[in-house]
Amino acid sequence: MFSVKTEPYGPMSDVAYAITPLLMLPMMFAFRQIYPAGTTLWALVLGVLGAVVASGNQVIFLLKVIDLKQSMLGFSVGLGLIGAAILLFSLKLQTDPAVSGGFTVFSFVLGAALSIGLILGTFFLDDVYNLAAGAMDYSAMKPVAYLVLLSGAVNQLGLPVWLLLLGRMFLKGTFPLNS
């Protein structure tokens, strides 16, 4: 979660960004097992593709094959696909009486925030990159680019909380796994 260049946080962050999407794969496969029909197949495909794109992108960034700006684009695309998967899973969550409405709303917000990164992170990449590189301040950004920053904050803070809540629901038996 650290977006700083100083040692050891910058390199730790870069490595964590390569690992984190892959660690979400078991959750996506578990959702597919819980809700085996309908939109969850597309959600699984989008989620796995997003995890592979985001992690693969970060690995080639760590190997210095691509630069930071290219890495930001690839990671945004990967997380955007994961966001689309969470949105599709959220459609199933809202029909499950065992899942609280608050968690379902939180899932929709998180999925939308991740998906916004896919759209806006692609079209406003220059603003976000220049801001990250210190070549621009907030006042020079296009107003709609603030949505990218807001979605990034929701992603950074919301995703770990969402995953912990989801894991807790799995452990409590909220979701009966189909064998």
PDB file of C-alpha atoms in Angstrom:
ATOM      1  CA  MET A   1       0.000   0.000   0.000  1.00  0.00           C
ATOM      2  CA  PHE A   2       2.974   2.311   0.098  1.00  0.00           C
ATOM      3  CA  SER A   3       3.346   4.496  -2.970  1.00  0.00           C
ATOM      4  CA  VAL A   4       6.659   6.059  -2.130  1.00  0.00           C
ATOM      5  CA  LYS A   5      10.022   5.763  -3.798  1.00  0.00           C
ATOM      6  CA  THR A   6      12.085   5.496  -0.615  1.00  0.00           C
ATOM      7  CA  GLU A   7      13.662   2.252   0.493  1.00  0.00           C
ATOM      8  CA  PRO A   8      12.306  -0.213   1.533  1.00  0.00           C
ATOM      9  CA  TYR A   9       8.682   0.847   0.908  1.00  0.00           C
ATOM     10  CA  GLY A  10       8.824   1.485  -2.847  1.00  0.00           C
ATOM     11  CA  PRO A  11      10.325  -1.912  -3.746  1.00  0.00           C
ATOM     12  CA  MET A  12       8.109  -3.685  -1.178  1.00  0.00           C
ATOM     13  CA  SER A  13       5.079  -2.054  -2.740  1.00  0.00           C
ATOM     14  CA  ASP A  14       6.150  -3.090  -6.224  1.00  0.00           C
ATOM     15  CA  VAL A  15       6.534  -6.715  -5.135  1.00  0.00           C
ATOM     16  CA  ALA A  16       3.243  -6.645  -3.213  1.00  0.00           C
ATOM     17  CA  TYR A  17       1.451  -5.334  -6.304  1.00  0.00           C
ATOM     18  CA  ALA A  18       2.742  -8.376  -8.194  1.00  0.00           C
ATOM     19  CA  ILE A  19       1.526 -10.833  -5.555  1.00  0.00           C
ATOM     20  CA  THR A  20      -1.784  -9.346  -4.392  1.00  0.00           C
ATOM     21  CA  PRO A  21      -3.901 -10.008  -7.513  1.00  0.00           C
ATOM     22  CA  LEU A  22      -2.790 -13.647  -7.553  1.00  0.00           C
ATOM     23  CA  LEU A  23      -3.818 -14.020  -3.916  1.00  0.00           C
ATOM     24  CA  MET A  24      -7.354 -13.030  -4.924  1.00  0.00           C
ATOM     25  CA  LEU A  25      -7.715 -16.012  -7.274  1.00  0.00           C
ATOM     26  CA  PRO A  26      -8.894 -18.495  -4.605  1.00  0.00           C
ATOM     27  CA  MET A  27     -11.690 -16.093  -3.688  1.00  0.00           C
ATOM     28  CA  MET A  28     -12.813 -15.915  -7.319  1.00  0.00           C
ATOM     29  CA  PHE A  29     -12.826 -19.691  -7.660  1.00  0.00           C
ATOM     30  CA  ALA A  30     -14.722 -19.999  -4.360  1.00  0.00           C
ATOM     31  CA  PHE A  31     -17.386 -17.623  -5.661  1.00  0.00           C
ATOM     32  CA  ARG A  32     -17.739 -19.757  -8.760  1.00  0.00           C
ATOM     33  CA  GLN A  33     -18.205 -22.812  -6.544  1.00  0.00           C
ATOM     34  CA  ILE A  34     -20.847 -21.052  -4.417  1.00  0.00           C
ATOM     35  CA  TYR A  35     -22.797 -19.657  -7.357  1.00  0.00           C
ATOM     36  CA  PRO A  36     -22.118 -22.151 -10.170  1.00  0.00           C
ATOM     37  CA  ALA A  37     -24.610 -20.778 -12.718  1.00  0.00           C
ATOM     38  CA  GLY A  38     -25.076 -17.601 -14.689  1.00  0.00           C
ATOM     39  CA  THR A  39     -22.865 -14.548 -14.664  1.00  0.00           C
ATOM     40  CA  THR A  40     -20.266 -16.018 -12.328  1.00  0.00           C
ATOM     41  CA  LEU A  41     -18.516 -17.765 -15.230  1.00  0.00           C
ATOM     42  CA  TRP A  42     -17.910 -14.373 -16.840  1.00  0.00           C
ATOM     43  CA  ALA A  43     -16.891 -12.963 -13.491  1.00  0.00           C
ATOM     44  CA  LEU A  44     -14.390 -15.781 -13.033  1.00  0.00           C
ATOM     45  CA  VAL A  45     -12.953 -15.283 -16.527  1.00  0.00           C
ATOM     46  CA  LEU A  46     -12.643 -11.503 -16.031  1.00  0.00           C
ATOM     47  CA  GLY A  47     -11.180 -11.917 -12.550  1.00  0.00           C
ATOM     48  CA  VAL A  48      -8.565 -14.468 -13.586  1.00  0.00           C
ATOM     49  CA  LEU A  49      -7.650 -12.422 -16.664  1.00  0.00           C
ATOM     50  CA  GLY A  50      -7.385  -9.293 -14.502  1.00  0.00           C
ATOM     51  CA  ALA A  51      -5.164 -11.026 -11.945  1.00  0.00           C
ATOM     52  CA  VAL A  52      -2.877 -12.368 -14.669  1.00  0.00           C
ATOM     53  CA  VAL A  53      -2.657  -8.977 -16.409  1.00  0.00           C
ATOM     54  CA  ALA A  54      -2.038  -7.030 -13.185  1.00  0.00           C
ATOM     55  CA  SER A  55       0.513  -9.471 -11.774  1.00  0.00           C
ATOM     56  CA  GLY A  56       2.239 -10.131 -15.084  1.00  0.00           C
ATOM     57  CA  ASN A  57       2.452  -6.410 -15.727  1.00  0.00           C
ATOM     58  CA  GLN A  58       4.029  -5.831 -12.339  1.00  0.00           C
ATOM     59  CA  VAL A  59       6.551  -8.643 -12.837  1.00  0.00           C
ATOM     60  CA  ILE A  60       7.752  -7.186 -16.136  1.00  0.00           C
ATOM     61  CA  PHE A  61       7.946  -3.784 -14.419  1.00  0.00           C
ATOM     62  CA  LEU A  62      10.109  -5.300 -11.674  1.00  0.00           C
ATOM     63  CA  LEU A  63      12.316  -6.830 -14.365  1.00  0.00           C
ATOM     64  CA  LYS A  64      12.619  -3.314 -15.873  1.00  0.00           C
ATOM     65  CA  VAL A  65      11.115  -4.367 -19.213  1.00  0.00           C
ATOM     66  CA  ILE A  66       8.553  -1.552 -18.987  1.00  0.00           C
ATOM     67  CA  ASP A  67       8.649   1.833 -17.293  1.00  0.00           C
ATOM     68  CA  LEU A  68       6.438   3.203 -14.508  1.00  0.00           C
ATOM     69  CA  LYS A  69       3.913   4.820 -16.847  1.00  0.00           C
ATOM     70  CA  GLN A  70       3.394   1.591 -18.799  1.00  0.00           C
ATOM     71  CA  SER A  71       3.161  -0.279 -15.507  1.00  0.00           C
ATOM     72  CA  MET A  72       0.471   2.079 -14.238  1.00  0.00           C
ATOM     73  CA  LEU A  73      -1.603   1.471 -17.369  1.00  0.00           C
ATOM     74  CA  GLY A  74      -1.274  -2.321 -17.247  1.00  0.00           C
ATOM     75  CA  PHE A  75      -2.022  -2.492 -13.545  1.00  0.00           C
ATOM     76  CA  SER A  76      -5.089  -0.240 -13.980  1.00  0.00           C
ATOM     77  CA  VAL A  77      -6.400  -2.521 -16.723  1.00  0.00           C
ATOM     78  CA  GLY A  78      -5.828  -5.635 -14.597  1.00  0.00           C
ATOM     79  CA  LEU A  79      -7.503  -4.149 -11.525  1.00  0.00           C
ATOM     80  CA  GLY A  80     -10.336  -2.843 -13.692  1.00  0.00           C
ATOM     81  CA  LEU A  81     -11.044  -6.375 -14.891  1.00  0.00           C
ATOM     82  CA  ILE A  82     -11.010  -7.591 -11.281  1.00  0.00           C
ATOM     83  CA  GLY A  83     -13.444  -4.774 -10.479  1.00  0.00           C
ATOM     84  CA  ALA A  84     -15.760  -5.914 -13.255  1.00  0.00           C
ATOM     85  CA  ALA A  85     -15.619  -9.428 -11.779  1.00  0.00           C
ATOM     86  CA  ILE A  86     -16.509  -8.105  -8.311  1.00  0.00           C
ATOM     87  CA  LEU A  87     -19.430  -6.180  -9.841  1.00  0.00           C
ATOM     88  CA  LEU A  88     -20.720  -9.354 -11.483  1.00  0.00           C
ATOM     89  CA  PHE A  89     -20.307 -11.314  -8.246  1.00  0.00           C
ATOM     90  CA  SER A  90     -22.177  -8.506  -6.463  1.00  0.00           C
ATOM     91  CA  LEU A  91     -25.192  -9.173  -8.651  1.00  0.00           C
ATOM     92  CA  LYS A  92     -25.318 -12.661  -7.148  1.00  0.00           C
ATOM     93  CA  LEU A  93     -24.665 -11.385  -3.619  1.00  0.00           C
ATOM     94  CA  GLN A  94     -27.738  -9.159  -3.713  1.00  0.00           C
ATOM     95  CA  THR A  95     -29.969 -12.179  -4.308  1.00  0.00           C
ATOM     96  CA  ASP A  96     -28.479 -14.216  -1.453  1.00  0.00           C
ATOM     97  CA  PRO A  97     -30.475 -13.765   1.787  1.00  0.00           C
ATOM     98  CA  ALA A  98     -27.489 -14.938   3.860  1.00  0.00           C
ATOM     99  CA  VAL A  99     -25.439 -11.896   2.781  1.00  0.00           C
ATOM    100  CA  SER A 100     -26.041  -8.553   4.466  1.00  0.00           C
ATOM    101  CA  GLY A 101     -27.170  -5.640   2.361  1.00  0.00           C
ATOM    102  CA  GLY A 102     -24.273  -3.568   3.673  1.00  0.00           C
ATOM    103  CA  PHE A 103     -21.701  -6.032   2.381  1.00  0.00           C
ATOM    104  CA  THR A 104     -23.466  -6.143  -0.983  1.00  0.00           C
ATOM    105  CA  VAL A 105     -23.413  -2.347  -1.273  1.00  0.00           C
ATOM    106  CA  PHE A 106     -19.751  -2.319  -0.213  1.00  0.00           C
ATOM    107  CA  SER A 107     -19.065  -4.906  -2.934  1.00  0.00           C
ATOM    108  CA  PHE A 108     -20.763  -2.750  -5.575  1.00  0.00           C
ATOM    109  CA  VAL A 109     -18.830   0.359  -4.482  1.00  0.00           C
ATOM    110  CA  LEU A 110     -15.501  -1.473  -4.486  1.00  0.00           C
ATOM    111  CA  GLY A 111     -16.170  -3.122  -7.845  1.00  0.00           C
ATOM    112  CA  ALA A 112     -17.176   0.232  -9.337  1.00  0.00           C
ATOM    113  CA  ALA A 113     -14.082   1.949  -7.922  1.00  0.00           C
ATOM    114  CA  LEU A 114     -11.809  -0.715  -9.393  1.00  0.00           C
ATOM    115  CA  SER A 115     -13.646  -0.524 -12.723  1.00  0.00           C
ATOM    116  CA  ILE A 116     -13.339   3.276 -12.795  1.00  0.00           C
ATOM    117  CA  GLY A 117      -9.589   2.781 -12.697  1.00  0.00           C
ATOM    118  CA  LEU A 118      -9.901   0.749 -15.900  1.00  0.00           C
ATOM    119  CA  ILE A 119     -11.731   3.513 -17.734  1.00  0.00           C
ATOM    120  CA  LEU A 120     -10.322   6.689 -16.273  1.00  0.00           C
ATOM    121  CA  GLY A 121      -6.847   5.299 -15.616  1.00  0.00           C
ATOM    122  CA  THR A 122      -6.574   4.654 -19.335  1.00  0.00           C
ATOM    123  CA  PHE A 123      -7.813   8.036 -20.530  1.00  0.00           C
ATOM    124  CA  PHE A 124      -6.205  10.163 -17.807  1.00  0.00           C
ATOM    125  CA  LEU A 125      -2.974   8.235 -17.436  1.00  0.00           C
ATOM    126  CA  ASP A 126      -0.819  11.283 -18.220  1.00  0.00           C
ATOM    127  CA  ASP A 127      -2.316  13.304 -15.363  1.00  0.00           C
ATOM    128  CA  VAL A 128      -1.993  10.479 -12.854  1.00  0.00           C
ATOM    129  CA  TYR A 129       1.549   9.632 -13.981  1.00  0.00           C
ATOM    130  CA  ASN A 130       2.696  13.268 -13.868  1.00  0.00           C
ATOM    131  CA  LEU A 131       1.200  13.627 -10.416  1.00  0.00           C
ATOM    132  CA  ALA A 132       2.943  10.446  -9.199  1.00  0.00           C
ATOM    133  CA  ALA A 133       6.241  11.530 -10.763  1.00  0.00           C
ATOM    134  CA  GLY A 134       6.033  14.947  -9.086  1.00  0.00           C
ATOM    135  CA  ALA A 135       5.858  16.784 -12.426  1.00  0.00           C
ATOM    136  CA  MET A 136       2.402  18.211 -11.722  1.00  0.00           C
ATOM    137  CA  ASP A 137       0.336  19.303  -8.752  1.00  0.00           C
ATOM    138  CA  TYR A 138      -3.329  18.704  -8.043  1.00  0.00           C
ATOM    139  CA  SER A 139      -4.468  22.096  -9.326  1.00  0.00           C
ATOM    140  CA  ALA A 140      -3.264  21.338 -12.873  1.00  0.00           C
ATOM    141  CA  MET A 141      -5.214  18.085 -13.176  1.00  0.00           C
ATOM    142  CA  LYS A 142      -8.335  17.760 -15.271  1.00  0.00           C
ATOM    143  CA  PRO A 143     -11.326  17.778 -12.876  1.00  0.00           C
ATOM    144  CA  VAL A 144     -12.556  14.319 -13.894  1.00  0.00           C
ATOM    145  CA  ALA A 145      -9.080  12.887 -13.162  1.00  0.00           C
ATOM    146  CA  TYR A 146      -9.866  13.403  -9.480  1.00  0.00           C
ATOM    147  CA  LEU A 147     -12.208  10.403  -9.840  1.00  0.00           C
ATOM    148  CA  VAL A 148      -9.146   8.289 -10.623  1.00  0.00           C
ATOM    149  CA  LEU A 149      -7.508   9.434  -7.401  1.00  0.00           C
ATOM    150  CA  LEU A 150     -10.699   8.894  -5.425  1.00  0.00           C
ATOM    151  CA  SER A 151     -11.163   5.422  -6.880  1.00  0.00           C
ATOM    152  CA  GLY A 152      -7.537   4.664  -6.039  1.00  0.00           C
ATOM    153  CA  ALA A 153      -8.119   5.637  -2.424  1.00  0.00           C
ATOM    154  CA  VAL A 154     -11.237   3.442  -2.257  1.00  0.00           C
ATOM    155  CA  ASN A 155      -9.247   0.588  -3.795  1.00  0.00           C
ATOM    156  CA  GLN A 156      -6.293   0.909  -1.429  1.00  0.00           C
ATOM    157  CA  LEU A 157      -8.442   1.141   1.682  1.00  0.00           C
ATOM    158  CA  GLY A 158     -11.502  -0.846   0.628  1.00  0.00           C
ATOM    159  CA  LEU A 159      -9.979  -3.926  -0.979  1.00  0.00           C
ATOM    160  CA  PRO A 160      -8.171  -5.236   2.121  1.00  0.00           C
ATOM    161  CA  VAL A 161     -11.243  -4.574   4.285  1.00  0.00           C
ATOM    162  CA  TRP A 162     -13.517  -6.255   1.737  1.00  0.00           C
ATOM    163  CA  LEU A 163     -11.254  -9.303   1.510  1.00  0.00           C
ATOM    164  CA  LEU A 164     -11.079  -9.615   5.309  1.00  0.00           C
ATOM    165  CA  LEU A 165     -14.868  -9.364   5.612  1.00  0.00           C
ATOM    166  CA  LEU A 166     -15.298 -11.896   2.830  1.00  0.00           C
ATOM    167  CA  GLY A 167     -12.834 -14.282   4.467  1.00  0.00           C
ATOM    168  CA  ARG A 168     -14.699 -13.909   7.742  1.00  0.00           C
ATOM    169  CA  MET A 169     -17.956 -14.764   5.978  1.00  0.00           C
ATOM    170  CA  PHE A 170     -16.349 -17.884   4.498  1.00  0.00           C
ATOM    171  CA  LEU A 171     -15.047 -18.947   7.921  1.00  0.00           C
ATOM    172  CA  LYS A 172     -18.405 -18.356   9.607  1.00  0.00           C
ATOM    173  CA  GLY A 173     -20.128 -20.526   7.006  1.00  0.00           C
ATOM    174  CA  THR A 174     -22.218 -17.721   5.474  1.00  0.00           C
ATOM    175  CA  PHE A 175     -21.564 -19.294   2.105  1.00  0.00           C
ATOM    176  CA  PRO A 176     -22.171 -23.043   1.891  1.00  0.00           C
ATOM    177  CA  LEU A 177     -19.531 -24.390  -0.491  1.00  0.00           C
ATOM    178  CA  ASN A 178     -20.819 -26.856  -3.081  1.00  0.00           C
ATOM    179  CA  SER A 179     -18.682 -29.959  -3.289  1.00  0.00           C
TER     180      SER A 179
END
